CSV table of N, CA and C in Angstrom, one decimal:
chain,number,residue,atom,x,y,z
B,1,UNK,N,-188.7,81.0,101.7
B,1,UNK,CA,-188.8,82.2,102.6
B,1,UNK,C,-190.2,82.2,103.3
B,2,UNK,N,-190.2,82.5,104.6
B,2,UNK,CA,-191.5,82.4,105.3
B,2,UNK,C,-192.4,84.1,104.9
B,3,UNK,N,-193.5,83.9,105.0
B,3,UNK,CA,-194.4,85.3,104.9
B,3,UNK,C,-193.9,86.1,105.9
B,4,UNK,N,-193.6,86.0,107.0
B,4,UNK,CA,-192.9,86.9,107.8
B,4,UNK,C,-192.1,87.5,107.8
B,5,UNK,N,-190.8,86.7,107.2
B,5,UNK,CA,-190.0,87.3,107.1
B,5,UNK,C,-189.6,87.9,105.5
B,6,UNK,N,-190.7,87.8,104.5
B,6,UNK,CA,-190.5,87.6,103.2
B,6,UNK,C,-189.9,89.8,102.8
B,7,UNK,N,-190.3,91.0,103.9
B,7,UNK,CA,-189.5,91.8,104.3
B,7,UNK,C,-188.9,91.6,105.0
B,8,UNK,N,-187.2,92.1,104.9
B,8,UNK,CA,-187.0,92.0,106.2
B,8,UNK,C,-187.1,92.9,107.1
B,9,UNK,N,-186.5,92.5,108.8
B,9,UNK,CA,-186.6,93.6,109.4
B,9,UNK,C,-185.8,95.0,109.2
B,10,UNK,N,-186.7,96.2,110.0
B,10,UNK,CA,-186.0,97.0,109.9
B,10,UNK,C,-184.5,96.9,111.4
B,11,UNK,N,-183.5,97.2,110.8
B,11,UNK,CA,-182.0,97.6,111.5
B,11,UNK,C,-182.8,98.2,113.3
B,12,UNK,N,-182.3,97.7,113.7
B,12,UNK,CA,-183.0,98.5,115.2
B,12,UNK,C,-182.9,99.3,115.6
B,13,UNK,N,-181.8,100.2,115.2
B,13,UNK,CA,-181.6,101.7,115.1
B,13,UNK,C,-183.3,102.4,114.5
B,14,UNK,N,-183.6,101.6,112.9
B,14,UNK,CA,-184.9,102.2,112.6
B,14,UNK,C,-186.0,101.8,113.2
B,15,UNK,N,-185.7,101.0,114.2
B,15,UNK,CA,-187.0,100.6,114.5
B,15,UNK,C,-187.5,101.6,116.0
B,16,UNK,N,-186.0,101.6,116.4
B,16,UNK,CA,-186.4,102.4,118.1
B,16,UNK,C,-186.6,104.0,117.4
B,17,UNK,N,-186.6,104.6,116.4
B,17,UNK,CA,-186.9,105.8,115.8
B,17,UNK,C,-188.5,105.7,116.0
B,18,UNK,N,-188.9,104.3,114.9
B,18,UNK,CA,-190.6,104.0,114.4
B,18,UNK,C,-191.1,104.1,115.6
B,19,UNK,N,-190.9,102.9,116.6
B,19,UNK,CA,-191.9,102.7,117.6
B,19,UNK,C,-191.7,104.0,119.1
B,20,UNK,N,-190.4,104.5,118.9
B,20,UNK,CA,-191.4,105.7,119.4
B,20,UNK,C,-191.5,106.7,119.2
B,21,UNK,N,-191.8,106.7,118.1
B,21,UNK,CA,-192.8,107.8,117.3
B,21,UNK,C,-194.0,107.5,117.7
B,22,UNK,N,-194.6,106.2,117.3
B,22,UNK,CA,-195.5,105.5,117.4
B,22,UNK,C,-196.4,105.9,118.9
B,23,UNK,N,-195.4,105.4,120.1
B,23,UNK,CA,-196.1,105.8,121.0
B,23,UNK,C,-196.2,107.1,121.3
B,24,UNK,N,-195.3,108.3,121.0
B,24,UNK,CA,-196.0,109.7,121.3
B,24,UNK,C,-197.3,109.8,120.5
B,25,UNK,N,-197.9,108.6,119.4
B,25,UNK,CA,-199.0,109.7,119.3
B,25,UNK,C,-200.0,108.7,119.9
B,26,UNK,N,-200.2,107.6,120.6
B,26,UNK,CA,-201.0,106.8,121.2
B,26,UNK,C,-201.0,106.2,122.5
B,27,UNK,N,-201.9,106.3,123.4
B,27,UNK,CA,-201.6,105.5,124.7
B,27,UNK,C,-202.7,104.6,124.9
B,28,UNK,N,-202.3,103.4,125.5
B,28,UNK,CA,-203.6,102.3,125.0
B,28,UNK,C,-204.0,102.3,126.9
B,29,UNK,N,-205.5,101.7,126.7
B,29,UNK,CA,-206.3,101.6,127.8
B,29,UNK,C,-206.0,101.7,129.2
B,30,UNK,N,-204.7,100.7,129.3
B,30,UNK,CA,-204.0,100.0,130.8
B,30,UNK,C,-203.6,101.2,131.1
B,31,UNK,N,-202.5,102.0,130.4
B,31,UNK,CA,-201.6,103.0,130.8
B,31,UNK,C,-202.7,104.1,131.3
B,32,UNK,N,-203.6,104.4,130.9
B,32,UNK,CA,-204.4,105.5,131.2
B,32,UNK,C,-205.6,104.9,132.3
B,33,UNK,N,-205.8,104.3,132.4
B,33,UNK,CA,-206.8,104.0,133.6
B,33,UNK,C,-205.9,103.7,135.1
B,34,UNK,N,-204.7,103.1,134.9
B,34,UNK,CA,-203.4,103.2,135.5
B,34,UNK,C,-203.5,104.9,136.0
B,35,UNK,N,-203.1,105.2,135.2
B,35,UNK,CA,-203.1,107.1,135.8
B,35,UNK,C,-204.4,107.5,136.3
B,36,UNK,N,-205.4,107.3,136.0
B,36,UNK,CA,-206.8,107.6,136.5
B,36,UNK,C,-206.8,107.4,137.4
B,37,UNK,N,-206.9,106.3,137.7
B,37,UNK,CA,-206.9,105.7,138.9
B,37,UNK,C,-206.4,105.8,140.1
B,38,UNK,N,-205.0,106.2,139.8
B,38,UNK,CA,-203.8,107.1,141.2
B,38,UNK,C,-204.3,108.5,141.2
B,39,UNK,N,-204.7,108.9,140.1
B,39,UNK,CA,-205.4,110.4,140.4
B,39,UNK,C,-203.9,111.2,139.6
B,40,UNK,N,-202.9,110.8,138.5
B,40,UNK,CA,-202.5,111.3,138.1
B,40,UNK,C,-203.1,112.1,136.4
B,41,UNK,N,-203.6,113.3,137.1
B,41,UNK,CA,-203.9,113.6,135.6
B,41,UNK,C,-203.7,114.9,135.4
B,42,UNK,N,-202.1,115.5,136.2
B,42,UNK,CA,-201.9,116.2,135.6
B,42,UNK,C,-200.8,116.2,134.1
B,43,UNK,N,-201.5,117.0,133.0
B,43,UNK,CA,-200.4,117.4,132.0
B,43,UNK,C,-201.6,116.8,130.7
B,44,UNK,N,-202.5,116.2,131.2
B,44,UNK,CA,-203.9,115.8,129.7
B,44,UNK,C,-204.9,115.5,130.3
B,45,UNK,N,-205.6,116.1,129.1
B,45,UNK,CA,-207.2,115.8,129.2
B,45,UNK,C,-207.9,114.8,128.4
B,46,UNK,N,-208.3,113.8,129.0
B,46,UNK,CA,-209.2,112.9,127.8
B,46,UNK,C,-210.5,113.2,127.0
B,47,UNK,N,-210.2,113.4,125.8
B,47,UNK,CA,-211.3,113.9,125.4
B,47,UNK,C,-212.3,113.1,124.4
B,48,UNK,N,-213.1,113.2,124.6
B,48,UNK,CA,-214.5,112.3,124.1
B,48,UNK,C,-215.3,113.2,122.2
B,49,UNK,N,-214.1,112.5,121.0
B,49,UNK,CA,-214.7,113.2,120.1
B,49,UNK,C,-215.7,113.3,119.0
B,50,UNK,N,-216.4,112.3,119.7
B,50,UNK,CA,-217.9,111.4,119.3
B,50,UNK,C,-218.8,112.6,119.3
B,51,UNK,N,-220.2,112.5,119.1
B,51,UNK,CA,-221.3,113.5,119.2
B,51,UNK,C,-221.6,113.6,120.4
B,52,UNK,N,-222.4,114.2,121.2
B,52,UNK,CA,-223.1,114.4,122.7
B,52,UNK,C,-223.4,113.0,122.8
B,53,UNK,N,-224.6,113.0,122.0
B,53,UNK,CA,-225.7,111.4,122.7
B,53,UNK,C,-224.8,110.9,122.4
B,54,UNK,N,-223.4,110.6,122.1
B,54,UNK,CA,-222.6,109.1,122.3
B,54,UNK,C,-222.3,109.2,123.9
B,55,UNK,N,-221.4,110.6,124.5
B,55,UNK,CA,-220.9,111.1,124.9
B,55,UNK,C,-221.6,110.7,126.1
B,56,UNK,N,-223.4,111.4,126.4
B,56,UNK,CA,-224.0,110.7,127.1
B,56,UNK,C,-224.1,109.4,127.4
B,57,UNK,N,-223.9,108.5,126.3
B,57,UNK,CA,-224.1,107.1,126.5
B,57,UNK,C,-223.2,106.5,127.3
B,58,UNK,N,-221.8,106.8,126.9
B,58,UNK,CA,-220.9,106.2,127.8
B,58,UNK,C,-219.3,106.8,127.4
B,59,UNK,N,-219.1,107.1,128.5
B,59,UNK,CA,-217.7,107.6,128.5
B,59,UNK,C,-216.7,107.3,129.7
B,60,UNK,N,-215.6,107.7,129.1
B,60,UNK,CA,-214.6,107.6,130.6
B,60,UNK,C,-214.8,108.7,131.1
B,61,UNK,N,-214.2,107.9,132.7
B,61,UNK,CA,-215.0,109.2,133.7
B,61,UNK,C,-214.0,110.0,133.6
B,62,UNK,N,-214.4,111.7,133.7
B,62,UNK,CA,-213.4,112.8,133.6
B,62,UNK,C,-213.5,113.1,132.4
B,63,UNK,N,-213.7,112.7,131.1
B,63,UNK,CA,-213.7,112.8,129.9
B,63,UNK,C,-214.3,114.0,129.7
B,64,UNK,N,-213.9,115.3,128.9
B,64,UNK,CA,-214.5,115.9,128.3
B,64,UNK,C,-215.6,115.4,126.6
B,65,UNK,N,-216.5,116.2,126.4
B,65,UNK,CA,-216.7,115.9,125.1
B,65,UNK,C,-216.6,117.3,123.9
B,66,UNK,N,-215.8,117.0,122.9
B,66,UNK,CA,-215.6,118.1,121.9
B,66,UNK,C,-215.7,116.9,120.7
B,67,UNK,N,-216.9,117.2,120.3
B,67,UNK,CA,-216.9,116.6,118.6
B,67,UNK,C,-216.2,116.8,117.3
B,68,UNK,N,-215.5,115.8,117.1
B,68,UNK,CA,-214.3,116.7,116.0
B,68,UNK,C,-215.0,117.4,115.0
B,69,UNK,N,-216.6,117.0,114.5
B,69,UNK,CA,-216.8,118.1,113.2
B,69,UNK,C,-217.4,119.6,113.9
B,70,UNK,N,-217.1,119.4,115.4
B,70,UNK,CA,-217.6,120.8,116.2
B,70,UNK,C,-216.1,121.9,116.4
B,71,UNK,N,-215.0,121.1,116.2
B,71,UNK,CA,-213.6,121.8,116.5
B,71,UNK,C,-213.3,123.3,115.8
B,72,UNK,N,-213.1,123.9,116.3
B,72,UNK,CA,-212.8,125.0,115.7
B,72,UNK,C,-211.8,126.3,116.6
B,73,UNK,N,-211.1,127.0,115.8
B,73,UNK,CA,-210.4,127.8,116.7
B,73,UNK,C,-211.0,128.6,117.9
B,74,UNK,N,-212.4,128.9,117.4
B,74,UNK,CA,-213.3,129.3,118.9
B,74,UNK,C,-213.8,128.6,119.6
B,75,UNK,N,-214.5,127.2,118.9
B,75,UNK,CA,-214.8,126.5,119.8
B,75,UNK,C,-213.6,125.7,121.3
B,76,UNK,N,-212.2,125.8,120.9
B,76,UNK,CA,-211.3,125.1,121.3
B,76,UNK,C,-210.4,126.3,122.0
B,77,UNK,N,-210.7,127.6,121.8
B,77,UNK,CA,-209.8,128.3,122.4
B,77,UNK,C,-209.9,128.8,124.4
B,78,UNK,N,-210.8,128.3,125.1
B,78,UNK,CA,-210.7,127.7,126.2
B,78,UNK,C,-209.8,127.5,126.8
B,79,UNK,N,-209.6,126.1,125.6
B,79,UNK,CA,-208.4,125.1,126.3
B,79,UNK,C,-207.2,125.4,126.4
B,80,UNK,N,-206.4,124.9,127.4
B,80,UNK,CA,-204.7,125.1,127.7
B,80,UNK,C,-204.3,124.8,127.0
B,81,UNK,N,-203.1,125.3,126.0
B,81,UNK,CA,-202.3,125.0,124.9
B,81,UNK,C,-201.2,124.0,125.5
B,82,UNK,N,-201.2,124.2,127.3
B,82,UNK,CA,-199.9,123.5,127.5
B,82,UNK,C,-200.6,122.0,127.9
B,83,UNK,N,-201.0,121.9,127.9
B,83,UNK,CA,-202.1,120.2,128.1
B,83,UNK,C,-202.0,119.2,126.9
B,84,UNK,N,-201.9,118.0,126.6
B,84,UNK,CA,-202.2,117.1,126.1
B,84,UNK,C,-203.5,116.7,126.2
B,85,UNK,N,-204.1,116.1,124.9
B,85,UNK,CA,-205.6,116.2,124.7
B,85,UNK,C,-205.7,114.5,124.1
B,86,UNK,N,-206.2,113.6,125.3
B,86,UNK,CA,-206.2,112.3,124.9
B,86,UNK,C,-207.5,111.9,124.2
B,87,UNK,N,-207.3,112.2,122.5
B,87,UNK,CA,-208.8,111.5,122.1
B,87,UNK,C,-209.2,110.1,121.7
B,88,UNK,N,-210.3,110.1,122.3
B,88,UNK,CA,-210.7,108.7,121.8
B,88,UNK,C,-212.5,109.0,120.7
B,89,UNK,N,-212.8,107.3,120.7
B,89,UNK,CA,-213.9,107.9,119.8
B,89,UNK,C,-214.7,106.2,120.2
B,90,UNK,N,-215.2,105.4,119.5
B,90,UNK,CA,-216.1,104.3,119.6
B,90,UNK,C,-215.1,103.2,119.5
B,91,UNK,N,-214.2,102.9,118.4
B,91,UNK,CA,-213.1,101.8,118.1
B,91,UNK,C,-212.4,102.0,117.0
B,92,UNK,N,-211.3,101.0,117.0
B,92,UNK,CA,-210.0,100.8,116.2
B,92,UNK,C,-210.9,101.0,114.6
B,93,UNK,N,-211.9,100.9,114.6
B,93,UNK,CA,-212.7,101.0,113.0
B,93,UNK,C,-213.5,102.0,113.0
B,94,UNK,N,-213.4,103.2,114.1
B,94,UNK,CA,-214.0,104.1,114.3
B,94,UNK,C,-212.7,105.5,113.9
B,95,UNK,N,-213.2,106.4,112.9
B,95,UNK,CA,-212.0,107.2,113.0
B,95,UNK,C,-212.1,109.3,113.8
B,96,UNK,N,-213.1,109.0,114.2
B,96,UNK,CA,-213.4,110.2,115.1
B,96,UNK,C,-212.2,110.7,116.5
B,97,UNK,N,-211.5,109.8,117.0
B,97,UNK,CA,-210.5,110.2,117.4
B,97,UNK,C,-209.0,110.6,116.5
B,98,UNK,N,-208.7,109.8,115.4
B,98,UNK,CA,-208.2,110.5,114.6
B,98,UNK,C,-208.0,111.5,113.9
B,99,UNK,N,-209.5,112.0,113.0
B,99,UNK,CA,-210.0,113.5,112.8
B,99,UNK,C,-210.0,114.3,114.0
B,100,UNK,N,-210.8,114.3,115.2
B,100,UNK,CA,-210.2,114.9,116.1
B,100,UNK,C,-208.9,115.5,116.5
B,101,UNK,N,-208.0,114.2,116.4
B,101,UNK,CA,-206.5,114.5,116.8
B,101,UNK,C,-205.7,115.6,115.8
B,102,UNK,N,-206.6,115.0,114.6
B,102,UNK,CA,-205.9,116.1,113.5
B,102,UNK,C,-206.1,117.5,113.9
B,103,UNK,N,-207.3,117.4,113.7
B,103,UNK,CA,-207.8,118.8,113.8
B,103,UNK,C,-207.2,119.9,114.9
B,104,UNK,N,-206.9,118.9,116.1
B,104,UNK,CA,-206.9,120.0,117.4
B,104,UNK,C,-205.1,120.3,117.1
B,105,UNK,N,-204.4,119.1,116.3
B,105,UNK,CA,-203.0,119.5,116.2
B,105,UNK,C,-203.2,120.7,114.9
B,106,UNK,N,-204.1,120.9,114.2
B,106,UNK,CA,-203.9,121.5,113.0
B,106,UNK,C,-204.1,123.3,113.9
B,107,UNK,N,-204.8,123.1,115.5
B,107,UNK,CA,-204.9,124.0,116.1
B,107,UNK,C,-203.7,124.6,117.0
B,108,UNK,N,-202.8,123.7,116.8
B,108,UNK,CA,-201.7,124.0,117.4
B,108,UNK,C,-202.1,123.3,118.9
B,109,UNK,N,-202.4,122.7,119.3
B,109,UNK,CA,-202.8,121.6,120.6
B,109,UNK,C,-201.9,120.3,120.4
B,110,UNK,N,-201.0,120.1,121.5
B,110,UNK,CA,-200.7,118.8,121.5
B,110,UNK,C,-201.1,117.5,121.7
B,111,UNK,N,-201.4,116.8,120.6
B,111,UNK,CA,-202.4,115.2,121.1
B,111,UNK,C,-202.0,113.7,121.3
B,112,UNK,N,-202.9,113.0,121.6
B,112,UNK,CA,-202.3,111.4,121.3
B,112,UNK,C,-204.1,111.2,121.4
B,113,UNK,N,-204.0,109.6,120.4
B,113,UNK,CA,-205.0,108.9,120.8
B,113,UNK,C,-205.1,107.5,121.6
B,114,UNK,N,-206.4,107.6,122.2
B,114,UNK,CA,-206.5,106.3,123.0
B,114,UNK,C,-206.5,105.2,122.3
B,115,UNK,N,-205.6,104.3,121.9
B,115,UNK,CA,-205.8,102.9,121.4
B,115,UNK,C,-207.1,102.4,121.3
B,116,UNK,N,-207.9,101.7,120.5
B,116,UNK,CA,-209.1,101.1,120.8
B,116,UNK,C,-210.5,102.0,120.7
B,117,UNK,N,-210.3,102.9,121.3
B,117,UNK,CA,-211.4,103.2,122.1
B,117,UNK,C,-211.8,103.0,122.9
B,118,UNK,N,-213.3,103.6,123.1
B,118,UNK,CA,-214.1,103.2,124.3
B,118,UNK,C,-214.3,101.6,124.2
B,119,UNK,N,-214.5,100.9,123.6
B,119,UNK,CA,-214.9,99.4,123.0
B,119,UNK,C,-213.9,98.5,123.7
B,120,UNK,N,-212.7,99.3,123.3
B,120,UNK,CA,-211.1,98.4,124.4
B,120,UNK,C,-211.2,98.9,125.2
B,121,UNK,N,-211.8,100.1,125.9
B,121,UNK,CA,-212.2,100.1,127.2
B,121,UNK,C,-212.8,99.4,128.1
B,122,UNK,N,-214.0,99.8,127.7
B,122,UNK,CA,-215.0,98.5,128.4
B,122,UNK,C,-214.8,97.0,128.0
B,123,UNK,N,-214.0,96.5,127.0
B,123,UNK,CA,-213.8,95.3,127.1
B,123,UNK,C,-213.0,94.7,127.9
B,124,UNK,N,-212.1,96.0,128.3
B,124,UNK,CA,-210.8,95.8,129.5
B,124,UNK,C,-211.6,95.5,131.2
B,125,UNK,N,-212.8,96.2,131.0
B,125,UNK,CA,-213.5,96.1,132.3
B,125,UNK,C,-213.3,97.3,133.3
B,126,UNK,N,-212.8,98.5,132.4
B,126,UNK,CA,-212.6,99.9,132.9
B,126,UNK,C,-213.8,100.2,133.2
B,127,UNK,N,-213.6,101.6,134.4
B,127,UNK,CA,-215.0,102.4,134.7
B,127,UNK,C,-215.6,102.7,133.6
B,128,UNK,N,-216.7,103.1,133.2
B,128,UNK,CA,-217.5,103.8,132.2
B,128,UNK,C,-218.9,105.1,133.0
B,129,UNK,N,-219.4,105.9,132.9
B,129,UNK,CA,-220.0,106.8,132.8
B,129,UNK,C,-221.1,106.8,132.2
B,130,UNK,N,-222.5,107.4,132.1
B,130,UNK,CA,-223.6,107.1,131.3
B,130,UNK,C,-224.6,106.5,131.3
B,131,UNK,N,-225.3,106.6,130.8
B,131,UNK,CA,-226.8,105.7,130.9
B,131,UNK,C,-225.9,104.5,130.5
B,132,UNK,N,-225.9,104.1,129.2
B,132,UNK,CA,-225.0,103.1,128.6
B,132,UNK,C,-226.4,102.0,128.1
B,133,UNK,N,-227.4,102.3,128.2
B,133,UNK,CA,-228.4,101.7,127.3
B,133,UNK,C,-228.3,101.7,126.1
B,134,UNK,N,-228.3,100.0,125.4
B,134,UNK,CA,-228.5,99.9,123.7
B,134,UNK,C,-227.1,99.5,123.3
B,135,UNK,N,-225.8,99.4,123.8
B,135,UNK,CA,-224.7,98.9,123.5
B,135,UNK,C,-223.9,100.3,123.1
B,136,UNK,N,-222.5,100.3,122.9
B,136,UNK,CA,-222.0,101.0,122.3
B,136,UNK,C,-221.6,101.3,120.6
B,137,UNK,N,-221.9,102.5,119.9
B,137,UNK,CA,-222.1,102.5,118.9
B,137,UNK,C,-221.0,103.9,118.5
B,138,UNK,N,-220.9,104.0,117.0
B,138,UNK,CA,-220.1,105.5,116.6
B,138,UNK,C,-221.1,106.7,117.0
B,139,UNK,N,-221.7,106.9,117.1
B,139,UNK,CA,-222.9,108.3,116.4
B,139,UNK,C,-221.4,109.2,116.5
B,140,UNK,N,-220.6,109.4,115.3
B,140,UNK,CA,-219.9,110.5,115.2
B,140,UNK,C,-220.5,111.0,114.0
């Protein structure tokens, strides 16, 4: 039996359940710079849930910044409950858009996170925002 197959697959019934699940809670770089770009952005907001000075450093353009250890029901009650809130954070080994995500759903806000992050952002050759001196880093 090969390593691959040494589980097998799931029945594809379970799998079209998994994978989109999967994508309601994630949209990766293409799809969203895709929409930026036509100027579709109604129904979410991308939100940036790194610290300020990341925030300053470099961001997508349009991005809000809300730091996930700053979230709170007053800090966040502002925002439209009917909006999707796209967080991202530094990278796939960065988990500040995940705490984020939690948090703002734990607020009753609807979320997804950006695939990658900013990192698969700019590696994609997307717009970026910011001074952007010194490389990109977490400061979450």
């Amino acid at each position: 039996m090969t390593r691959t197959l040494a589980f097998p697959a799931a029945a594809p019934e379970a799998a079209v359940e998994y994978f989109g699940a999967e994508l309601g809670f994630e949209v990766d770089p293409d799809d969203l710079v895709q929409d930026l770009e036509a100027g579709r952005t109604d129904g979410y907001v991308v939100v940036e849930t790194r610290a300020p000075e990341a925030f300053a450093h470099a961001r997508i353009p349009g991005a809000i910044n809300l730091p996930y250890r700053d979230m709170t029901a007053e800090s966040t009650k502002h925002l439209d409950r009917d909006l999707v809130y796209v967080c991202y954070c530094e990278s796939a080994v960065c988990n500040a858009a995940t705490k984020g995500a939690l948090k703002l759903a734990e607020l009753g806000f609807k979320v997804k996170r950006l695939s990658g992050g900013i990192t698969s952002w700019i590696a994609a050759g997307y717009p970026v925002e910011g001074d952007k001196a010194g490389g990109i880093r977490c400061a979450c």
